[in-house]
Amino acid sequence: MTLATGHPVRHFDRIDSTNLEARRLAEEGERGPLWLVADQQTLGRGRLGRSWVSEPGNLYATFLFAIAADPQAAAEVSFVAALAVHDAAVALRPGLSPRIKWPNDVLIGGAKFCGVLPEVVGGSPTRIAIGCGVNIAHAPQGTPYPVTSLGAGLAVASVLAELDASLARRLAQWDEGRGFAAIRAAWAAHALGLGGKVTAMAGAKQLTGTFTGLAADGALMLQEADGTLTPIHSGEVSFAELEALRRKHA
Ligand code: BTN
């Protein structure tokens, strides 16, 4: 099967993880661009070493492609992908105002409906796998954060087609990093908690301050009351705006 952009799709009824399959293919020399899509994953992987519940009815897809930019630019792709999910959700459900939680969770009303797992899976040329899990028919139970779904009325194939189209547009805008300033601005326009209170871990130290923006490399910039600016590169981050939103929707 081939999508309207010309990107081919390799479909699996059941697989361990589409990101793992992307890595295996990259090791065999595959460059993409190529979508790997599964109805079900037995070893779905999430951020921060978590697993991703992958029962039939939702979208489990990985886009494998090569970049000419150096591997550091891969960090930027995380924001490109989150924006693409945002755009696709708005196209599919025009009334929605999805928000992006740093770096790449996409939420509706404070509840997550999509997670993105970008990984560098090969070198020379750098190959990137963008794994996307989109809740459509159902939202898994027992997650450490509130979850929701786009709604069972949508076909998985329509979500994939829309996501592919928006990802192609945002990757063109990113332009191997030359357009990252525009991506960063678009991301910020839909980001949760920007300008508000944020709590994050910097090594073993918990920091609380203001989320002032993104660094050039995509790090979250946290400014403490004394003016100290600290870039946060990974880990769980808590935003006061998100907590308030969740209380409102509880
Ligand atoms: C997150 O924890 O927010 C990221 C979740 C990413 C899940 C997707 S589903 C398709 C791809 N294959 C995986 O094993 N993980 C990603």
Tab-separated table of C-alpha atoms and ligand atoms in Angstrom:
chain	number	residue	atom	x	y	z
A	1	MET	CA	0.000	0.000	0.000
A	2	THR	CA	1.169	3.552	-0.763
A	3	LEU	CA	-0.156	6.775	0.766
A	4	ALA	CA	-1.039	9.981	-1.150
A	5	THR	CA	2.442	11.411	-0.404
A	6	GLY	CA	4.019	8.392	-2.114
A	7	HIS	CA	5.219	6.941	1.195
A	8	PRO	CA	4.865	3.137	1.223
A	9	VAL	CA	3.271	1.335	4.180
A	10	ARG	CA	4.338	-2.067	5.460
A	11	HIS	CA	1.540	-3.538	7.546
A	12	PHE	CA	1.777	-6.129	10.347
A	13	ASP	CA	-1.173	-7.817	12.037
A	14	ARG	CA	1.006	-8.252	15.106
A	15	ILE	CA	4.626	-7.344	15.841
A	16	ASP	CA	6.822	-6.741	18.888
A	17	SER	CA	7.274	-3.008	18.177
A	18	THR	CA	7.235	-0.982	14.970
A	19	ASN	CA	10.204	1.032	16.298
A	20	LEU	CA	12.168	-2.196	16.839
A	21	GLU	CA	11.261	-3.298	13.315
A	22	ALA	CA	12.510	0.065	12.006
A	23	ARG	CA	15.821	-0.522	13.783
A	24	ARG	CA	16.149	-4.031	12.345
A	25	LEU	CA	15.415	-2.761	8.840
A	26	ALA	CA	17.852	0.147	9.219
A	27	GLU	CA	20.542	-2.340	10.290
A	28	GLU	CA	19.863	-4.214	7.029
A	29	GLY	CA	20.384	-0.963	5.102
A	30	GLU	CA	16.794	0.277	4.699
A	31	ARG	CA	16.656	4.060	4.249
A	32	GLY	CA	12.946	4.650	3.824
A	33	PRO	CA	10.922	6.773	3.662
A	34	LEU	CA	8.620	4.036	4.857
A	35	TRP	CA	5.775	3.568	7.329
A	36	LEU	CA	5.630	0.450	9.512
A	37	VAL	CA	2.143	-0.010	10.891
A	38	ALA	CA	0.809	-2.703	13.222
A	39	ASP	CA	-2.692	-3.583	14.392
A	40	GLN	CA	-1.179	-4.807	17.644
A	41	GLN	CA	2.227	-4.683	19.367
A	42	THR	CA	3.426	-7.232	21.901
A	43	LEU	CA	6.311	-5.063	23.123
A	44	GLY	CA	5.091	-1.513	22.477
A	45	ARG	CA	7.642	0.931	23.848
A	46	GLY	CA	7.090	4.385	25.320
A	47	ARG	CA	9.270	7.226	26.567
A	48	LEU	CA	11.296	6.983	29.770
A	49	GLY	CA	11.535	3.181	29.496
A	50	ARG	CA	7.770	2.747	29.821
A	51	SER	CA	5.752	0.249	27.835
A	52	TRP	CA	2.974	1.333	25.455
A	53	VAL	CA	-0.227	-0.710	25.672
A	54	SER	CA	-0.990	-1.681	22.067
A	55	GLU	CA	-4.383	-3.387	21.708
A	56	PRO	CA	-6.189	-3.368	18.322
A	57	GLY	CA	-8.234	-0.253	17.475
A	58	ASN	CA	-5.538	2.424	17.861
A	59	LEU	CA	-2.730	3.505	15.535
A	60	TYR	CA	0.756	2.085	16.131
A	61	ALA	CA	3.034	3.413	13.429
A	62	THR	CA	6.679	4.254	12.821
A	63	PHE	CA	7.999	6.453	10.043
A	64	LEU	CA	11.530	5.443	9.023
A	65	PHE	CA	13.516	7.933	6.975
A	66	ALA	CA	17.046	9.180	6.320
A	67	ILE	CA	18.365	12.687	6.964
A	68	ALA	CA	21.395	14.450	5.556
A	69	ALA	CA	21.720	16.632	8.675
A	70	ASP	CA	23.969	15.426	11.489
A	71	PRO	CA	22.463	13.099	14.165
A	72	GLN	CA	22.054	15.984	16.683
A	73	ALA	CA	19.371	17.378	14.394
A	74	ALA	CA	17.329	14.285	15.237
A	75	ALA	CA	16.318	15.945	18.526
A	76	GLU	CA	14.497	18.582	16.487
A	77	VAL	CA	12.429	15.916	14.738
A	78	SER	CA	10.659	15.256	18.029
A	79	PHE	CA	8.989	18.700	17.769
A	80	VAL	CA	8.272	18.241	14.054
A	81	ALA	CA	6.451	14.991	14.847
A	82	ALA	CA	4.409	16.423	17.735
A	83	LEU	CA	3.301	19.304	15.509
A	84	ALA	CA	2.337	16.875	12.754
A	85	VAL	CA	0.155	14.936	15.221
A	86	HIS	CA	-1.399	18.216	16.360
A	87	ASP	CA	-2.161	19.219	12.752
A	88	ALA	CA	-3.603	15.805	11.891
A	89	ALA	CA	-5.886	15.835	14.959
A	90	VAL	CA	-7.213	19.308	14.037
A	91	ALA	CA	-7.814	18.187	10.439
A	92	LEU	CA	-9.677	15.079	11.612
A	93	ARG	CA	-11.610	16.747	14.420
A	94	PRO	CA	-11.887	20.443	13.489
A	95	GLY	CA	-13.383	21.499	16.840
A	96	LEU	CA	-10.365	20.295	18.828
A	97	SER	CA	-7.608	22.457	20.252
A	98	PRO	CA	-4.877	19.918	21.030
A	99	ARG	CA	-1.952	21.114	23.117
A	100	ILE	CA	1.603	19.805	23.139
A	101	LYS	CA	3.313	18.903	26.385
A	102	TRP	CA	7.069	19.209	26.174
A	103	PRO	CA	8.616	17.577	24.338
A	104	ASN	CA	6.121	15.649	22.240
A	105	ASP	CA	3.011	14.385	24.060
A	106	VAL	CA	-0.207	15.598	22.464
A	107	LEU	CA	-3.179	16.232	24.745
A	108	ILE	CA	-6.845	17.158	24.645
A	109	GLY	CA	-8.240	18.806	27.776
A	110	GLY	CA	-5.141	17.799	29.740
A	111	ALA	CA	-5.363	14.109	28.780
A	112	LYS	CA	-2.850	12.444	26.453
A	113	PHE	CA	-4.077	10.844	23.242
A	114	CYS	CA	-0.755	10.481	21.446
A	115	GLY	CA	2.805	9.653	22.360
A	116	VAL	CA	5.804	10.030	20.079
A	117	LEU	CA	9.033	8.041	20.353
A	118	PRO	CA	11.713	9.362	17.985
A	119	GLU	CA	14.907	7.317	17.825
A	120	VAL	CA	18.091	7.348	15.776
A	121	VAL	CA	18.184	3.794	14.392
A	122	GLY	CA	21.079	3.915	11.955
A	123	GLY	CA	24.056	5.913	10.705
A	124	SER	CA	25.574	6.885	7.335
A	125	PRO	CA	23.120	8.265	6.440
A	126	THR	CA	21.444	8.946	9.762
A	127	ARG	CA	18.184	7.032	9.886
A	128	ILE	CA	15.391	8.208	12.170
A	129	ALA	CA	12.373	6.265	13.373
A	130	ILE	CA	9.430	8.350	14.558
A	131	GLY	CA	7.120	6.041	16.481
A	132	CYS	CA	3.590	7.332	17.003
A	133	GLY	CA	0.931	5.784	19.165
A	134	VAL	CA	-2.450	7.453	18.651
A	135	ASN	CA	-5.435	6.471	20.797
A	136	ILE	CA	-8.447	6.237	18.493
A	137	ALA	CA	-10.922	3.580	19.616
A	138	HIS	CA	-9.776	3.411	23.225
A	139	ALA	CA	-7.445	4.843	25.838
A	140	PRO	CA	-5.485	2.367	27.975
A	141	GLN	CA	-6.238	2.043	31.691
A	142	GLY	CA	-3.709	2.303	34.490
A	143	THR	CA	-1.424	4.943	32.990
A	144	PRO	CA	0.459	7.302	35.334
A	145	TYR	CA	-1.286	10.270	33.638
A	146	PRO	CA	-4.829	10.973	32.336
A	147	VAL	CA	-5.480	9.610	28.846
A	148	THR	CA	-8.121	10.054	26.168
A	149	SER	CA	-8.736	9.069	22.559
A	150	LEU	CA	-9.710	10.731	19.281
A	151	GLY	CA	-12.922	8.688	19.137
A	152	ALA	CA	-13.980	5.355	17.699
A	153	GLY	CA	-15.760	7.023	14.753
A	154	LEU	CA	-12.404	7.497	13.018
A	155	ALA	CA	-10.802	4.767	10.918
A	156	VAL	CA	-7.187	3.936	11.770
A	157	ALA	CA	-6.346	4.256	8.048
A	158	SER	CA	-7.718	7.831	7.925
A	159	VAL	CA	-5.625	8.829	10.926
A	160	LEU	CA	-2.516	7.353	9.293
A	161	ALA	CA	-3.221	9.146	5.997
A	162	GLU	CA	-3.734	12.503	7.742
A	163	LEU	CA	-0.671	12.017	9.942
A	164	ASP	CA	1.449	11.122	6.923
A	165	ALA	CA	0.298	14.240	5.054
A	166	SER	CA	0.925	16.563	8.003
A	167	LEU	CA	4.289	14.949	8.769
A	168	ALA	CA	5.364	15.416	5.140
A	169	ARG	CA	4.392	19.125	5.361
A	170	ARG	CA	6.162	19.700	8.678
A	171	LEU	CA	9.306	17.805	7.576
A	172	ALA	CA	9.419	20.010	4.471
A	173	GLN	CA	9.096	23.083	6.715
A	174	TRP	CA	11.861	21.755	8.993
A	175	ASP	CA	14.044	21.382	5.881
A	176	GLU	CA	16.834	19.340	7.513
A	177	GLY	CA	17.057	21.859	10.355
A	178	ARG	CA	17.174	25.017	8.231
A	179	GLY	CA	13.547	25.680	9.162
A	180	PHE	CA	13.788	24.773	12.845
A	181	ALA	CA	13.067	28.363	13.955
A	182	ALA	CA	9.649	28.175	12.254
A	183	ILE	CA	8.986	24.727	13.744
A	184	ARG	CA	9.940	25.990	17.195
A	185	ALA	CA	7.578	28.974	16.840
A	186	ALA	CA	4.690	26.772	15.659
A	187	TRP	CA	5.357	24.303	18.475
A	188	ALA	CA	5.365	27.155	21.023
A	189	ALA	CA	2.003	28.410	19.712
A	190	HIS	CA	0.400	25.127	20.813
A	191	ALA	CA	2.588	24.315	23.825
A	192	LEU	CA	1.209	23.787	27.307
A	193	GLY	CA	2.619	25.750	30.187
A	194	LEU	CA	4.827	28.198	28.289
A	195	GLY	CA	5.442	31.255	30.486
A	196	GLY	CA	4.000	29.409	33.488
A	197	LYS	CA	5.313	27.492	36.489
A	198	VAL	CA	7.216	24.294	35.788
A	199	THR	CA	8.903	21.687	37.987
A	200	ALA	CA	11.594	19.399	36.581
A	201	MET	CA	14.554	17.301	37.650
A	202	ALA	CA	18.058	18.482	36.754
A	203	GLY	CA	20.138	15.438	37.703
A	204	ALA	CA	19.167	14.628	41.308
A	205	LYS	CA	17.950	18.173	41.974
A	206	GLN	CA	14.314	19.226	41.681
A	207	LEU	CA	13.957	22.687	40.182
A	208	THR	CA	10.896	24.930	40.123
A	209	GLY	CA	10.678	28.025	37.974
A	210	THR	CA	9.181	29.479	34.823
A	211	PHE	CA	9.084	27.694	31.460
A	212	THR	CA	10.586	30.495	29.363
A	213	GLY	CA	10.929	28.677	26.028
A	214	LEU	CA	12.911	26.184	24.014
A	215	ALA	CA	16.685	26.277	23.596
A	216	ALA	CA	18.143	25.984	20.102
A	217	ASP	CA	18.521	22.231	20.671
A	218	GLY	CA	14.941	21.844	21.921
A	219	ALA	CA	15.753	21.749	25.655
A	220	LEU	CA	13.105	23.215	27.958
A	221	MET	CA	14.474	26.406	29.539
A	222	LEU	CA	13.594	26.722	33.218
A	223	GLN	CA	14.236	30.060	34.931
A	224	GLU	CA	14.382	30.036	38.721
A	225	ALA	CA	13.312	32.994	40.892
A	226	ASP	CA	16.957	34.161	41.183
A	227	GLY	CA	17.201	34.323	37.366
A	228	THR	CA	19.236	31.133	36.912
A	229	LEU	CA	18.407	29.504	33.569
A	230	THR	CA	18.717	25.721	33.338
A	231	PRO	CA	18.165	23.658	30.190
A	232	ILE	CA	16.137	20.487	30.840
A	233	HIS	CA	16.889	17.824	28.238
A	234	SER	CA	14.823	14.865	29.385
A	235	GLY	CA	12.703	13.387	32.138
A	236	GLU	CA	9.264	13.984	33.575
A	237	VAL	CA	8.223	17.617	33.798
A	238	SER	CA	5.222	19.020	35.661
A	239	PHE	CA	3.408	22.155	34.491
A	240	ALA	CA	1.090	24.177	36.755
A	241	GLU	CA	-1.162	24.969	33.764
A	242	LEU	CA	-1.585	21.273	33.019
A	243	GLU	CA	-2.401	20.411	36.641
A	244	ALA	CA	-5.085	23.158	36.629
A	245	LEU	CA	-6.497	21.858	33.340
A	246	ARG	CA	-6.665	18.326	34.733
A	247	ARG	CA	-8.460	19.526	37.875
A	248	LYS	CA	-10.984	21.321	35.651
A	249	HIS	CA	-11.615	18.209	33.525
A	250	ALA	CA	-11.575	15.733	36.465
B	1	BTN	C1	5.312	7.842	24.817
B	1	BTN	O1	5.617	7.176	25.809
B	1	BTN	O2	4.703	8.902	24.927
B	1	BTN	C2	5.710	7.381	23.430
B	1	BTN	C3	4.846	6.265	22.948
B	1	BTN	C4	5.187	5.799	21.545
B	1	BTN	C5	4.370	4.597	21.136
B	1	BTN	C6	4.590	4.234	19.698
B	1	BTN	S1	3.434	3.032	19.116
B	1	BTN	C7	4.353	2.825	17.650
B	1	BTN	C8	5.829	2.866	18.031
B	1	BTN	N1	6.292	1.550	18.419
B	1	BTN	C9	6.614	1.500	19.706
B	1	BTN	O3	7.024	0.483	20.294
B	1	BTN	N2	6.440	2.693	20.287
B	1	BTN	C10	5.966	3.670	19.335
